[in-house]
C-alpha cells in the first residue's frame, strides 16, 4: 500500500483472532491485516484495537505518527452471553476530522447441547444483531435468543436455508476453530430481504459438553454482495421446497428437530414450536415408529421409508393431528447421513374416500 492515508476514514473489522474481515466496503476472507492495511493503520490503529480486545473497552484517542496527529476510534464487539470479544472495529483520520459512524455489526453466540430429551440449539444475539437483520429486538435487557431451527426456517431466506444449514453442520462437525465465512439473505420484519455476511468460529476452549459457536453478522451492500457472494445458487433441496405442492419438512435425526418446512406444511394444522424438537411435537406412543422410519431412511439413501402414521401436536393447542410421514435420507455434510426429507400428509380417516 502506498501513502499513509489510504485507509483514513474507513472502518476496519477484525475478528477476535485479528483476522481481517472488512475495510470500508471491501471484504476480506480472514487474512492477516498487516499486508492489507496502510502504514498508519498498522502503526497506530492495530495496537489500539488489540488493547480493546484485551480490556473490552471502547476508546477514542489522539495519537501522533511521524509528525502528524490522528484521531482513532476503536469499538470491541462482545458476545451477548459471554461478554468476551468476538470482533473489533477501528477507524482513524486526521485529528481535526469527524470520523464516520461505524458500520452495523451484530454479534451472536450459538449454544448447542448434546442430543437427548432436553436438547437445545439457541442463537443468542446482541442488540445490534436485531438491527442488522431488520427485526425489532424483544423488550428487556436480554440477552435475547432464537431457537436455531426457527431462525433457519423462518428468518433465513428460502433460497439460502439449505446452504446455511451446511455451514452450521460444518461448525458442528469440525474439531478446530477455523474461521468460517458465509453470505446469505434473510427476511426482515417488513417482508423484505437483507444481504448478510456471517463470520465465526467454534470455541474449542469452552468447557463442558455444550458446543459454543461465536461470531458476527454484518450487512452487505448490493455491490459487495454481487462481487463476493459465491453461494447464491439454490440447491436441489431448496428448489424442492419452493416447488412442492405437498407439505414437506426436513429433519435432523441426530438432534431430532425439524429445521425446514415448505409453505404448505402449515395447512396440516400441526404446531411448529420455536424449538421444533420432535420428542415434544410427536405423541409419545408414536415416537418410536417415527424414529424407526427416520433411521431406515438414513440407512438406505435413495429408498423411501414409510409411510408411518403418527400424531403431531395441533397448532390450535387442541389435541393431535394424525398424519402420514414418508422419508428419504439426504446428505448435507459429513458422514454418516442424519438428515431426512419428509413428505407429510393428513392421514385418511376410517370411512373417508381414498385420496
PDB file of N, CA and C in Angstrom, residues 36-87:
ATOM      1  N   UNK A  36      -2.420  -5.921   4.312  1.00  0.00           N
ATOM      2  CA  UNK A  36      -3.549  -5.300   3.625  1.00  0.00           C
ATOM      3  C   UNK A  36      -3.808  -3.865   4.055  1.00  0.00           C
ATOM      4  N   UNK A  37      -3.240  -3.428   5.170  1.00  0.00           N
ATOM      5  CA  UNK A  37      -3.526  -2.092   5.696  1.00  0.00           C
ATOM      6  C   UNK A  37      -2.368  -1.146   5.444  1.00  0.00           C
ATOM      7  N   UNK A  38      -2.680   0.136   5.416  1.00  0.00           N
ATOM      8  CA  UNK A  38      -1.629   1.123   5.194  1.00  0.00           C
ATOM      9  C   UNK A  38      -0.753   1.269   6.439  1.00  0.00           C
ATOM     10  N   UNK A  39       0.344   1.992   6.280  1.00  0.00           N
ATOM     11  CA  UNK A  39       1.334   2.081   7.354  1.00  0.00           C
ATOM     12  C   UNK A  39       0.767   2.736   8.603  1.00  0.00           C
ATOM     13  N   UNK A  40      -0.017   3.779   8.433  1.00  0.00           N
ATOM     14  CA  UNK A  40      -0.564   4.474   9.596  1.00  0.00           C
ATOM     15  C   UNK A  40      -1.514   3.574  10.363  1.00  0.00           C
ATOM     16  N   UNK A  41      -2.372   2.861   9.657  1.00  0.00           N
ATOM     17  CA  UNK A  41      -3.280   1.937  10.320  1.00  0.00           C
ATOM     18  C   UNK A  41      -2.501   0.870  11.081  1.00  0.00           C
ATOM     19  N   UNK A  42      -1.436   0.400  10.487  1.00  0.00           N
ATOM     20  CA  UNK A  42      -0.644  -0.638  11.161  1.00  0.00           C
ATOM     21  C   UNK A  42       0.054  -0.088  12.402  1.00  0.00           C
ATOM     22  N   UNK A  43       0.543   1.155  12.311  1.00  0.00           N
ATOM     23  CA  UNK A  43       1.347   1.684  13.410  1.00  0.00           C
ATOM     24  C   UNK A  43       0.514   2.167  14.581  1.00  0.00           C
ATOM     25  N   UNK A  44      -0.614   2.849  14.320  1.00  0.00           N
ATOM     26  CA  UNK A  44      -1.331   3.464  15.440  1.00  0.00           C
ATOM     27  C   UNK A  44      -2.698   2.834  15.721  1.00  0.00           C
ATOM     28  N   UNK A  45      -3.310   2.205  14.704  1.00  0.00           N
ATOM     29  CA  UNK A  45      -4.664   1.695  14.912  1.00  0.00           C
ATOM     30  C   UNK A  45      -4.661   0.255  15.415  1.00  0.00           C
ATOM     31  N   UNK A  46      -3.878  -0.609  14.795  1.00  0.00           N
ATOM     32  CA  UNK A  46      -3.895  -2.015  15.200  1.00  0.00           C
ATOM     33  C   UNK A  46      -3.528  -2.215  16.670  1.00  0.00           C
ATOM     34  N   UNK A  47      -2.511  -1.506  17.207  1.00  0.00           N
ATOM     35  CA  UNK A  47      -2.223  -1.693  18.638  1.00  0.00           C
ATOM     36  C   UNK A  47      -3.401  -1.313  19.535  1.00  0.00           C
ATOM     37  N   UNK A  48      -4.123  -0.252  19.183  1.00  0.00           N
ATOM     38  CA  UNK A  48      -5.276   0.134  19.990  1.00  0.00           C
ATOM     39  C   UNK A  48      -6.415  -0.876  19.860  1.00  0.00           C
ATOM     40  N   UNK A  49      -6.584  -1.453  18.685  1.00  0.00           N
ATOM     41  CA  UNK A  49      -7.606  -2.490  18.507  1.00  0.00           C
ATOM     42  C   UNK A  49      -7.258  -3.725  19.328  1.00  0.00           C
ATOM     43  N   UNK A  50      -5.984  -4.027  19.396  1.00  0.00           N
ATOM     44  CA  UNK A  50      -5.568  -5.177  20.212  1.00  0.00           C
ATOM     45  C   UNK A  50      -5.829  -4.921  21.694  1.00  0.00           C
ATOM     46  N   UNK A  51      -5.558  -3.699  22.156  1.00  0.00           N
ATOM     47  CA  UNK A  51      -5.829  -3.356  23.556  1.00  0.00           C
ATOM     48  C   UNK A  51      -7.326  -3.441  23.866  1.00  0.00           C
ATOM     49  N   UNK A  52      -8.160  -3.008  22.913  1.00  0.00           N
ATOM     50  CA  UNK A  52      -9.603  -3.051  23.132  1.00  0.00           C
ATOM     51  C   UNK A  52     -10.112  -4.483  23.259  1.00  0.00           C
ATOM     52  N   UNK A  53      -9.453  -5.409  22.581  1.00  0.00           N
ATOM     53  CA  UNK A  53      -9.824  -6.826  22.718  1.00  0.00           C
ATOM     54  C   UNK A  53      -9.404  -7.378  24.078  1.00  0.00           C
ATOM     55  N   UNK A  54      -8.411  -6.762  24.678  1.00  0.00           N
ATOM     56  CA  UNK A  54      -7.947  -7.221  25.984  1.00  0.00           C
ATOM     57  C   UNK A  54      -8.812  -6.649  27.101  1.00  0.00           C
ATOM     58  N   UNK A  55      -9.047  -5.314  27.074  1.00  0.00           N
ATOM     59  CA  UNK A  55      -9.802  -4.710  28.181  1.00  0.00           C
ATOM     60  C   UNK A  55     -11.292  -4.550  27.870  1.00  0.00           C
ATOM     61  N   UNK A  56     -11.712  -4.901  26.635  1.00  0.00           N
ATOM     62  CA  UNK A  56     -13.127  -4.910  26.233  1.00  0.00           C
ATOM     63  C   UNK A  56     -13.771  -3.535  26.374  1.00  0.00           C
ATOM     64  N   UNK A  57     -12.989  -2.505  26.121  1.00  0.00           N
ATOM     65  CA  UNK A  57     -13.457  -1.136  26.345  1.00  0.00           C
ATOM     66  C   UNK A  57     -13.312  -0.308  25.076  1.00  0.00           C
ATOM     67  N   UNK A  58     -14.368   0.413  24.652  1.00  0.00           N
ATOM     68  CA  UNK A  58     -14.218   1.339  23.525  1.00  0.00           C
ATOM     69  C   UNK A  58     -13.237   2.441  23.885  1.00  0.00           C
ATOM     70  N   UNK A  59     -12.608   2.994  22.866  1.00  0.00           N
ATOM     71  CA  UNK A  59     -11.646   4.062  23.141  1.00  0.00           C
ATOM     72  C   UNK A  59     -11.615   5.045  21.982  1.00  0.00           C
ATOM     73  N   UNK A  60     -11.360   6.298  22.343  1.00  0.00           N
ATOM     74  CA  UNK A  60     -11.085   7.360  21.378  1.00  0.00           C
ATOM     75  C   UNK A  60      -9.792   8.022  21.810  1.00  0.00           C
ATOM     76  N   UNK A  61      -8.832   8.073  20.916  1.00  0.00           N
ATOM     77  CA  UNK A  61      -7.512   8.609  21.251  1.00  0.00           C
ATOM     78  C   UNK A  61      -7.041   9.544  20.148  1.00  0.00           C
ATOM     79  N   UNK A  62      -6.207  10.507  20.523  1.00  0.00           N
ATOM     80  CA  UNK A  62      -5.489  11.327  19.552  1.00  0.00           C
ATOM     81  C   UNK A  62      -4.018  10.973  19.674  1.00  0.00           C
ATOM     82  N   UNK A  63      -3.444  10.465  18.588  1.00  0.00           N
ATOM     83  CA  UNK A  63      -2.073   9.980  18.600  1.00  0.00           C
ATOM     84  C   UNK A  63      -1.273  10.643  17.488  1.00  0.00           C
ATOM     85  N   UNK A  64       0.031  10.659  17.674  1.00  0.00           N
ATOM     86  CA  UNK A  64       0.924  11.246  16.675  1.00  0.00           C
ATOM     87  C   UNK A  64       1.683  10.146  15.966  1.00  0.00           C
ATOM     88  N   UNK A  65       1.831  10.305  14.662  1.00  0.00           N
ATOM     89  CA  UNK A  65       2.579   9.338  13.865  1.00  0.00           C
ATOM     90  C   UNK A  65       3.376  10.091  12.809  1.00  0.00           C
ATOM     91  N   UNK A  66       4.694  10.067  12.934  1.00  0.00           N
ATOM     92  CA  UNK A  66       5.599  10.745  12.007  1.00  0.00           C
ATOM     93  C   UNK A  66       5.219  12.210  11.826  1.00  0.00           C
ATOM     94  N   UNK A  67       4.978  12.878  12.960  1.00  0.00           N
ATOM     95  CA  UNK A  67       4.738  14.311  12.943  1.00  0.00           C
ATOM     96  C   UNK A  67       3.313  14.712  12.636  1.00  0.00           C
ATOM     97  N   UNK A  68       2.428  13.761  12.399  1.00  0.00           N
ATOM     98  CA  UNK A  68       1.024  14.091  12.134  1.00  0.00           C
ATOM     99  C   UNK A  68       0.150  13.565  13.264  1.00  0.00           C
ATOM    100  N   UNK A  69      -0.915  14.310  13.550  1.00  0.00           N
ATOM    101  CA  UNK A  69      -1.812  13.916  14.618  1.00  0.00           C
ATOM    102  C   UNK A  69      -3.069  13.283  14.019  1.00  0.00           C
ATOM    103  N   UNK A  70      -3.431  12.167  14.634  1.00  0.00           N
ATOM    104  CA  UNK A  70      -4.571  11.400  14.142  1.00  0.00           C
ATOM    105  C   UNK A  70      -5.525  11.096  15.294  1.00  0.00           C
ATOM    106  N   UNK A  71      -6.811  11.103  14.995  1.00  0.00           N
ATOM    107  CA  UNK A  71      -7.809  10.640  15.951  1.00  0.00           C
ATOM    108  C   UNK A  71      -8.185   9.212  15.578  1.00  0.00           C
ATOM    109  N   UNK A  72      -8.306   8.370  16.577  1.00  0.00           N
ATOM    110  CA  UNK A  72      -8.704   6.994  16.322  1.00  0.00           C
ATOM    111  C   UNK A  72      -9.910   6.651  17.202  1.00  0.00           C
ATOM    112  N   UNK A  73     -10.774   5.785  16.673  1.00  0.00           N
ATOM    113  CA  UNK A  73     -11.877   5.227  17.451  1.00  0.00           C
ATOM    114  C   UNK A  73     -11.835   3.710  17.322  1.00  0.00           C
ATOM    115  N   UNK A  74     -12.025   3.046  18.445  1.00  0.00           N
ATOM    116  CA  UNK A  74     -11.990   1.580  18.472  1.00  0.00           C
ATOM    117  C   UNK A  74     -13.190   1.093  19.264  1.00  0.00           C
ATOM    118  N   UNK A  75     -13.857   0.078  18.739  1.00  0.00           N
ATOM    119  CA  UNK A  75     -15.069  -0.428  19.369  1.00  0.00           C
ATOM    120  C   UNK A  75     -15.039  -1.963  19.386  1.00  0.00           C
ATOM    121  N   UNK A  76     -14.815  -2.567  20.559  1.00  0.00           N
ATOM    122  CA  UNK A  76     -14.863  -4.028  20.619  1.00  0.00           C
ATOM    123  C   UNK A  76     -16.302  -4.516  20.460  1.00  0.00           C
ATOM    124  N   UNK A  77     -16.475  -5.668  19.848  1.00  0.00           N
ATOM    125  CA  UNK A  77     -17.793  -6.287  19.678  1.00  0.00           C
ATOM    126  C   UNK A  77     -17.824  -7.520  20.560  1.00  0.00           C
ATOM    127  N   UNK A  78     -18.714  -7.514  21.550  1.00  0.00           N
ATOM    128  CA  UNK A  78     -18.715  -8.529  22.595  1.00  0.00           C
ATOM    129  C   UNK A  78     -19.854  -9.523  22.405  1.00  0.00           C
ATOM    130  N   UNK A  79     -19.615 -10.762  22.827  1.00  0.00           N
ATOM    131  CA  UNK A  79     -20.651 -11.777  22.789  1.00  0.00           C
ATOM    132  C   UNK A  79     -21.779 -11.448  23.740  1.00  0.00           C
ATOM    133  N   UNK A  80     -23.011 -11.747  23.310  1.00  0.00           N
ATOM    134  CA  UNK A  80     -24.187 -11.383  24.094  1.00  0.00           C
ATOM    135  C   UNK A  80     -24.272 -12.148  25.408  1.00  0.00           C
ATOM    136  N   UNK A  81     -23.720 -13.347  25.465  1.00  0.00           N
ATOM    137  CA  UNK A  81     -23.784 -14.172  26.669  1.00  0.00           C
ATOM    138  C   UNK A  81     -22.484 -14.095  27.455  1.00  0.00           C
ATOM    139  N   UNK A  82     -21.381 -14.344  26.773  1.00  0.00           N
ATOM    140  CA  UNK A  82     -20.093 -14.448  27.458  1.00  0.00           C
ATOM    141  C   UNK A  82     -19.480 -13.096  27.781  1.00  0.00           C
ATOM    142  N   UNK A  83     -19.808 -12.073  26.991  1.00  0.00           N
ATOM    143  CA  UNK A  83     -19.156 -10.786  27.149  1.00  0.00           C
ATOM    144  C   UNK A  83     -17.729 -10.755  26.640  1.00  0.00           C
ATOM    145  N   UNK A  84     -17.285 -11.836  26.038  1.00  0.00           N
ATOM    146  CA  UNK A  84     -15.916 -11.865  25.533  1.00  0.00           C
ATOM    147  C   UNK A  84     -15.881 -11.292  24.121  1.00  0.00           C
ATOM    148  N   UNK A  85     -14.732 -10.705  23.708  1.00  0.00           N
ATOM    149  CA  UNK A  85     -14.651 -10.114  22.372  1.00  0.00           C
ATOM    150  C   UNK A  85     -14.782 -11.186  21.288  1.00  0.00           C
ATOM    151  N   UNK A  86     -15.627 -10.918  20.295  1.00  0.00           N
ATOM    152  CA  UNK A  86     -15.713 -11.790  19.124  1.00  0.00           C
ATOM    153  C   UNK A  86     -15.196 -11.075  17.883  1.00  0.00           C
ATOM    154  N   UNK A  87     -15.066  -9.739  17.967  1.00  0.00           N
ATOM    155  CA  UNK A  87     -14.531  -8.946  16.860  1.00  0.00           C
ATOM    156  C   UNK A  87     -14.224  -7.557  17.386  1.00  0.00           C
TER     157      UNK A  87
END
